[in-house]
Amino acid sequence: MTGEIGAAGDLAMGTMLAHAVDPHGDAHGDGAGGICLNCGTRRLGAFCHACGQSSHVHRSFGAIGHDLAHGVFHFEGRIWRTLPMLLFRPGELTRRYAHGERARFVSPMALFLFIVFVLFAMLSVVGAHLEMPEMGSARERAATSQIRTALADNARVQAKLTQERAATTDAAATRRLDAKIAEVRREATMLEKTGETLDSPDLEQLAKIRTGWKRLDKGLAKAAENPNLILYKLQSNAYKFAWVLIPFSLPFMWLLFPFSRRFTLYDHAVFVTYSLCFVSLLGMALGLLGMIPVGAGWLLLTATILIPLHMYRQLRGAYGVSRIGGIVRMLLMFVAANVALLAFVALLMGLGLVG
């Protein structure tokens, strides 16, 4: 089932990428007149007025790379107009695109899908991956090891004393050995209790959960046995279903402007997608900075400051709200974004568990 869902995710991502890269066919060419090779309409100029295809249709191998770069980046100007505005004037970019200036900027979905692709490709190159950390501190692990060694020694002493007691026939020696065996057993009980307090929580309890859904129960058992496999599936599915963050976020955006006639769901979708583009770009930048000796705390502080600040500027510019309204909505949206992210992670965990 997970394979089918994963394939659906790949198909959705591939379809959207393909549409983002080449939404109207070839956009280069020269010449005028003639029949459009795409729809059969007689052209009035160098481009078909019915479907937009160029009169020049190349078939060279080198043009594939050119089409890819053109479709995603629009190097003739779109990307260089879009990225600076995304970083420094996100509200204006959102408003202008939503209100009709489509040809001047890279579409939010095309930009988002490409950034997500580059982000996860970069993570794969640098070898960044999710992995279950080793539980407990070094001191706790050392103490646990010592307790296990002491329990093993205790078991050997108990076995030796038990053998001596079985071999003796003297009543006094038997009482003395019984007392020693009882004392050694008390020591073993104390060591076991101490070890239980030091043991870090593990995932073994997951295997005991019974939901009635066999596929999920099997997934929980696999997670208890190999949690890193679930984390790998989570990371693998994250880029396939990253676009789900957009519909997850739309209800919260609607609640910020309920029953508004000025703003539609399309406006909110453009806002959310461009905002996710910025967060993804910021994640890429912080990931690269994390490869050099920069404290994780500083990186987290940077993200905590820049993301709400970008939200505030985007809200002010896109919706024309006041400063107070922008601050209030920014705080609400920041909370909503974390809720949407948790829902997204829950979805990924569910897809990983039912595999």
Coordinates of C-alpha atoms in Angstrom, one line a residue:
M1 CA 0.0 0.0 0.0
T2 CA 2.8 2.4 0.8
G3 CA 4.4 1.6 -2.5
E4 CA 1.2 2.6 -4.2
I5 CA 0.9 5.8 -2.1
G6 CA 4.6 6.5 -2.8
A7 CA 4.1 6.0 -6.5
A8 CA 1.1 8.4 -6.3
G9 CA 3.3 10.9 -4.6
D10 CA 6.0 10.5 -7.2
L11 CA 3.4 10.8 -10.0
A12 CA 1.9 14.0 -8.4
M13 CA 5.3 15.5 -8.0
G14 CA 6.4 14.6 -11.5
T15 CA 3.2 15.9 -13.0
M16 CA 3.5 19.2 -11.3
L17 CA 7.2 19.5 -12.1
A18 CA 6.5 18.7 -15.7
H19 CA 3.7 21.3 -15.9
A20 CA 5.9 23.8 -14.1
V21 CA 8.8 23.2 -16.5
D22 CA 6.9 23.3 -19.7
P23 CA 3.3 24.6 -19.2
H24 CA 2.7 25.7 -22.8
G25 CA 5.1 23.7 -24.9
D26 CA 8.1 25.2 -26.6
A27 CA 8.3 29.0 -25.9
H28 CA 11.2 29.7 -28.2
G29 CA 11.2 30.3 -32.0
D30 CA 11.0 32.5 -34.9
G31 CA 9.0 32.8 -38.1
A32 CA 5.3 33.5 -38.7
G33 CA 2.3 32.0 -40.3
G34 CA 1.8 28.3 -41.1
I35 CA -0.1 25.6 -39.2
C36 CA 0.6 25.0 -35.5
L37 CA 2.1 21.6 -35.1
N38 CA 0.4 21.3 -31.6
C39 CA -3.2 22.2 -32.2
G40 CA -3.5 22.6 -36.0
T41 CA -4.6 26.3 -35.8
R42 CA -3.2 28.6 -38.5
R43 CA -0.8 30.9 -36.8
L44 CA -0.9 34.7 -37.1
G45 CA 2.6 35.2 -35.9
A46 CA 5.7 33.4 -34.5
F47 CA 3.5 31.9 -31.8
C48 CA 0.1 30.2 -32.0
H49 CA -2.6 32.4 -30.7
A50 CA -4.7 29.4 -29.6
C51 CA -2.2 27.3 -27.6
G52 CA 0.9 29.5 -27.4
Q53 CA 3.3 27.1 -29.0
S54 CA 6.2 28.5 -31.0
S55 CA 6.6 28.1 -34.7
H56 CA 10.1 26.8 -34.2
V57 CA 10.1 23.3 -32.7
H58 CA 13.7 22.1 -32.1
R59 CA 14.7 18.4 -31.7
S60 CA 18.3 18.7 -30.6
F61 CA 19.7 16.9 -27.5
G62 CA 21.3 20.1 -26.1
A63 CA 18.0 21.9 -26.2
I64 CA 16.7 19.6 -23.4
G65 CA 18.8 21.3 -20.9
H66 CA 17.8 24.7 -22.3
D67 CA 14.2 23.8 -21.9
L68 CA 14.7 22.7 -18.4
A69 CA 16.5 25.8 -17.4
H70 CA 14.0 28.0 -19.2
G71 CA 10.9 26.3 -17.8
V72 CA 12.1 26.4 -14.2
F73 CA 14.1 29.6 -14.0
H74 CA 13.0 31.7 -17.1
F75 CA 16.6 33.0 -17.2
E76 CA 15.5 35.9 -19.5
G77 CA 14.4 37.7 -16.4
R78 CA 11.7 36.0 -14.3
I79 CA 13.9 34.3 -11.7
W80 CA 16.0 37.5 -11.2
R81 CA 12.8 39.5 -10.6
T82 CA 11.2 36.8 -8.4
L83 CA 13.9 35.8 -5.9
P84 CA 14.9 39.3 -4.7
M85 CA 11.2 40.2 -4.2
L86 CA 10.6 36.9 -2.4
L87 CA 13.4 37.7 0.0
F88 CA 12.9 41.4 0.5
R89 CA 9.4 42.3 -0.7
P90 CA 7.3 39.1 -0.4
G91 CA 4.1 40.9 0.1
E92 CA 4.4 42.9 -3.1
L93 CA 5.4 39.8 -5.0
T94 CA 2.3 37.9 -3.6
R95 CA -0.1 40.8 -4.4
R96 CA 1.2 41.4 -7.9
Y97 CA 1.2 37.8 -8.9
A98 CA -2.2 37.1 -7.5
H99 CA -3.7 40.2 -9.2
G100 CA -2.5 39.2 -12.6
E101 CA 1.2 39.9 -13.2
R102 CA 2.0 36.3 -14.1
A103 CA 4.4 36.7 -17.0
R104 CA 6.9 38.7 -14.9
F105 CA 7.5 36.2 -12.2
V106 CA 8.1 32.5 -11.7
S107 CA 4.9 30.9 -10.6
P108 CA 4.8 30.0 -6.9
M109 CA 4.2 26.3 -7.5
A110 CA 7.1 26.0 -10.0
L111 CA 9.4 27.8 -7.7
F112 CA 8.3 25.7 -4.7
L113 CA 8.7 22.4 -6.4
F114 CA 12.1 23.2 -7.7
I115 CA 13.4 24.5 -4.4
V116 CA 12.1 21.4 -2.6
F117 CA 13.8 19.2 -5.2
V118 CA 17.1 21.1 -4.8
L119 CA 16.8 21.0 -1.0
F120 CA 16.4 17.3 -0.7
A121 CA 19.1 16.7 -3.4
M122 CA 21.4 18.8 -1.3
L123 CA 20.6 16.8 1.9
S124 CA 21.3 13.6 0.0
V125 CA 24.7 14.9 -1.3
V126 CA 25.9 16.1 2.1
G127 CA 24.6 12.9 3.7
A128 CA 22.2 14.5 6.1
H129 CA 19.6 12.0 7.2
L130 CA 17.3 11.4 10.2
E131 CA 18.6 8.8 12.6
M132 CA 17.5 7.7 16.1
P133 CA 19.9 9.1 18.6
E134 CA 21.5 6.9 21.2
M135 CA 19.5 7.2 24.4
G136 CA 21.0 8.3 27.7
S137 CA 24.1 10.2 28.6
A138 CA 27.6 8.7 28.6
R139 CA 27.6 8.5 32.4
E140 CA 24.2 6.6 32.4
R141 CA 25.4 4.2 29.7
A142 CA 28.6 3.5 31.7
A143 CA 26.6 2.9 34.9
T144 CA 24.2 0.6 33.1
S145 CA 27.2 -1.4 31.7
Q146 CA 28.6 -1.7 35.2
I147 CA 25.3 -2.9 36.6
R148 CA 25.0 -5.6 33.9
T149 CA 28.5 -6.8 34.8
A150 CA 27.7 -6.8 38.5
L151 CA 24.5 -8.9 37.7
A152 CA 26.5 -11.4 35.7
D153 CA 29.0 -11.7 38.6
N154 CA 26.1 -12.0 41.1
A155 CA 24.6 -14.8 39.0
R156 CA 27.9 -16.7 39.0
V157 CA 28.2 -16.4 42.8
Q158 CA 24.6 -17.6 43.3
A159 CA 25.4 -20.7 41.1
K160 CA 28.5 -21.4 43.0
L161 CA 26.8 -21.1 46.4
T162 CA 23.9 -23.3 45.2
Q163 CA 26.4 -26.0 44.2
E164 CA 28.2 -25.8 47.6
R165 CA 24.9 -26.1 49.4
A166 CA 23.8 -29.1 47.4
A167 CA 27.2 -30.8 48.1
T168 CA 27.2 -30.2 51.9
T169 CA 25.6 -32.4 54.5
D170 CA 26.4 -30.3 57.5
A171 CA 23.4 -28.4 59.0
A172 CA 25.5 -25.4 60.1
A173 CA 27.1 -25.1 56.7
T174 CA 23.7 -25.4 55.1
R175 CA 22.3 -22.5 57.2
R176 CA 25.4 -20.4 56.5
L177 CA 25.1 -21.0 52.7
D178 CA 21.4 -20.3 52.8
A179 CA 22.1 -16.9 54.4
K180 CA 24.7 -16.0 51.8
I181 CA 22.4 -17.1 48.9
A182 CA 19.6 -14.9 50.3
E183 CA 22.0 -11.9 50.7
V184 CA 23.3 -12.3 47.1
R185 CA 19.7 -12.5 45.8
R186 CA 18.9 -9.3 47.7
E187 CA 21.9 -7.6 46.0
A188 CA 20.7 -8.9 42.6
T189 CA 17.2 -7.4 43.2
M190 CA 18.7 -4.0 44.2
L191 CA 20.9 -4.0 41.1
E192 CA 17.9 -4.8 38.9
K193 CA 15.9 -2.0 40.3
T194 CA 18.7 0.4 39.9
G195 CA 19.1 -0.7 36.3
E196 CA 15.5 -0.1 35.6
T197 CA 15.8 3.5 36.8
L198 CA 18.7 4.1 34.5
D199 CA 17.3 2.4 31.5
S200 CA 16.2 5.0 28.9
P201 CA 12.7 4.5 27.4
D202 CA 12.8 2.5 24.2
L203 CA 10.3 1.7 21.5
E204 CA 9.5 -1.9 22.6
Q205 CA 6.1 -0.9 23.8
L206 CA 5.1 0.0 20.2
A207 CA 5.2 -3.7 19.3
K208 CA 2.6 -4.4 22.0
I209 CA 0.0 -1.9 20.7
R210 CA -3.0 -3.5 18.9
T211 CA -5.2 -1.2 16.9
G212 CA -7.1 -3.9 15.0
W213 CA -5.6 -2.8 11.7
K214 CA -3.2 -5.5 10.8
R215 CA -1.1 -3.4 8.5
L216 CA -0.7 -0.7 11.1
D217 CA 0.1 -3.2 13.9
K218 CA 2.7 -4.7 11.6
G219 CA 4.2 -1.3 11.0
L220 CA 4.4 -0.5 14.7
A221 CA 6.2 -3.8 15.3
K222 CA 8.7 -2.9 12.5
A223 CA 9.1 0.6 14.0
A224 CA 10.0 -1.0 17.4
E225 CA 12.5 -3.3 15.8
N226 CA 14.1 -0.8 13.4
P227 CA 13.0 2.9 14.1
N228 CA 15.7 4.2 11.7
L229 CA 13.8 2.6 8.8
I230 CA 10.7 4.6 9.7
L231 CA 12.7 7.7 9.8
Y232 CA 14.2 6.9 6.4
K233 CA 10.7 6.5 5.0
L234 CA 9.6 9.8 6.6
Q235 CA 12.5 11.6 4.9
S236 CA 12.0 9.8 1.6
N237 CA 8.3 10.7 1.5
A238 CA 8.8 14.3 2.7
Y239 CA 9.8 15.6 -0.7
K240 CA 7.2 13.6 -2.6
F241 CA 4.3 15.0 -0.5
A242 CA 5.8 18.5 0.4
W243 CA 3.0 20.1 -1.7
V244 CA 0.5 18.8 0.8
L245 CA 1.6 21.6 3.1
I246 CA -0.3 24.0 0.9
P247 CA -3.8 22.5 1.3
F248 CA -3.0 21.9 5.0
S249 CA -2.3 25.6 5.4
L250 CA -5.2 27.1 3.4
P251 CA -7.9 26.6 6.1
F252 CA -5.8 28.6 8.6
M253 CA -5.2 31.3 6.1
W254 CA -9.0 31.5 5.4
L255 CA -9.6 31.9 9.2
L256 CA -7.3 34.9 9.2
F257 CA -9.7 36.7 6.8
P258 CA -13.0 34.9 7.3
F259 CA -15.8 35.6 4.8
S260 CA -13.6 38.2 3.1
R261 CA -14.7 39.2 -0.4
R262 CA -11.4 40.9 -1.1
F263 CA -9.3 37.8 -0.9
T264 CA -10.0 34.3 -2.3
L265 CA -8.5 30.9 -1.7
Y266 CA -6.3 31.5 -4.7
D267 CA -4.8 34.6 -3.1
H268 CA -4.2 32.5 0.1
A269 CA -2.7 29.7 -2.0
V270 CA -0.2 32.1 -3.7
F271 CA 0.7 33.5 -0.2
V272 CA 1.2 30.1 1.4
T273 CA 3.3 28.8 -1.6
Y274 CA 5.6 31.8 -1.8
S275 CA 6.0 31.7 2.0
L276 CA 6.9 28.0 1.8
C277 CA 9.4 28.9 -0.9
F278 CA 11.1 31.3 1.5
V279 CA 11.2 28.8 4.4
S280 CA 12.7 26.2 2.0
L281 CA 15.4 28.6 0.8
L282 CA 16.1 29.5 4.4
G283 CA 16.4 25.8 5.3
M284 CA 18.9 25.3 2.5
A285 CA 21.0 28.3 3.6
L286 CA 20.9 27.1 7.3
G287 CA 21.8 23.6 6.2
L288 CA 24.8 24.8 4.3
L289 CA 25.8 27.0 7.3
G290 CA 25.4 23.9 9.5
M291 CA 28.3 22.3 7.6
I292 CA 30.7 24.8 9.1
P293 CA 31.4 25.3 12.8
V294 CA 28.2 27.3 13.6
G295 CA 26.3 26.5 16.7
A296 CA 22.9 24.9 16.2
G297 CA 21.4 27.3 18.7
W298 CA 22.4 30.3 16.5
L299 CA 20.9 28.6 13.5
L300 CA 17.6 27.9 15.4
L301 CA 17.6 31.5 16.6
T302 CA 18.1 32.8 13.1
A303 CA 15.1 30.8 11.8
T304 CA 13.0 31.8 14.7
I305 CA 13.5 35.5 13.9
L306 CA 13.5 35.5 10.1
I307 CA 10.5 33.3 9.5
P308 CA 8.0 35.4 11.6
L309 CA 9.6 38.6 10.2
H310 CA 9.1 37.4 6.7
M311 CA 5.5 36.4 7.5
Y312 CA 4.8 39.9 8.9
R313 CA 6.2 41.7 5.8
Q314 CA 4.3 39.3 3.5
L315 CA 1.1 39.9 5.3
R316 CA 1.5 43.6 5.3
G317 CA 2.3 43.8 1.6
A318 CA -0.1 41.2 0.3
Y319 CA -3.2 42.0 2.3
G320 CA -2.6 45.6 3.2
V321 CA -3.3 45.1 6.9
S322 CA -2.3 47.5 9.6
R323 CA 0.8 47.0 11.8
I324 CA -1.2 45.7 14.7
G325 CA -3.3 43.5 12.4
G326 CA -0.1 42.3 10.8
I327 CA 1.5 41.4 14.1
V328 CA -1.6 39.6 15.5
R329 CA -2.1 37.7 12.2
M330 CA 1.6 36.8 12.1
L331 CA 1.5 35.3 15.6
L332 CA -1.6 33.3 14.7
M333 CA -0.2 32.2 11.4
F334 CA 3.1 31.2 13.0
V335 CA 1.2 28.9 15.4
A336 CA -1.0 27.6 12.5
A337 CA 2.1 26.9 10.5
N338 CA 3.5 24.7 13.3
V339 CA 0.1 22.9 13.5
A340 CA 0.1 22.3 9.8
L341 CA 3.7 21.0 10.0
L342 CA 2.7 18.6 12.8
A343 CA -0.2 17.3 10.7
F344 CA 2.2 16.9 7.8
V345 CA 4.7 14.9 9.9
A346 CA 1.8 12.8 11.2
L347 CA 0.8 12.0 7.6
L348 CA 4.4 11.0 6.8
M349 CA 4.6 8.8 9.9
G350 CA 1.3 7.2 9.0
L351 CA 2.5 6.5 5.4
G352 CA 5.7 5.0 6.8
L353 CA 3.9 2.8 9.4
V354 CA 1.4 1.2 7.0
G355 CA 4.1 0.1 4.6

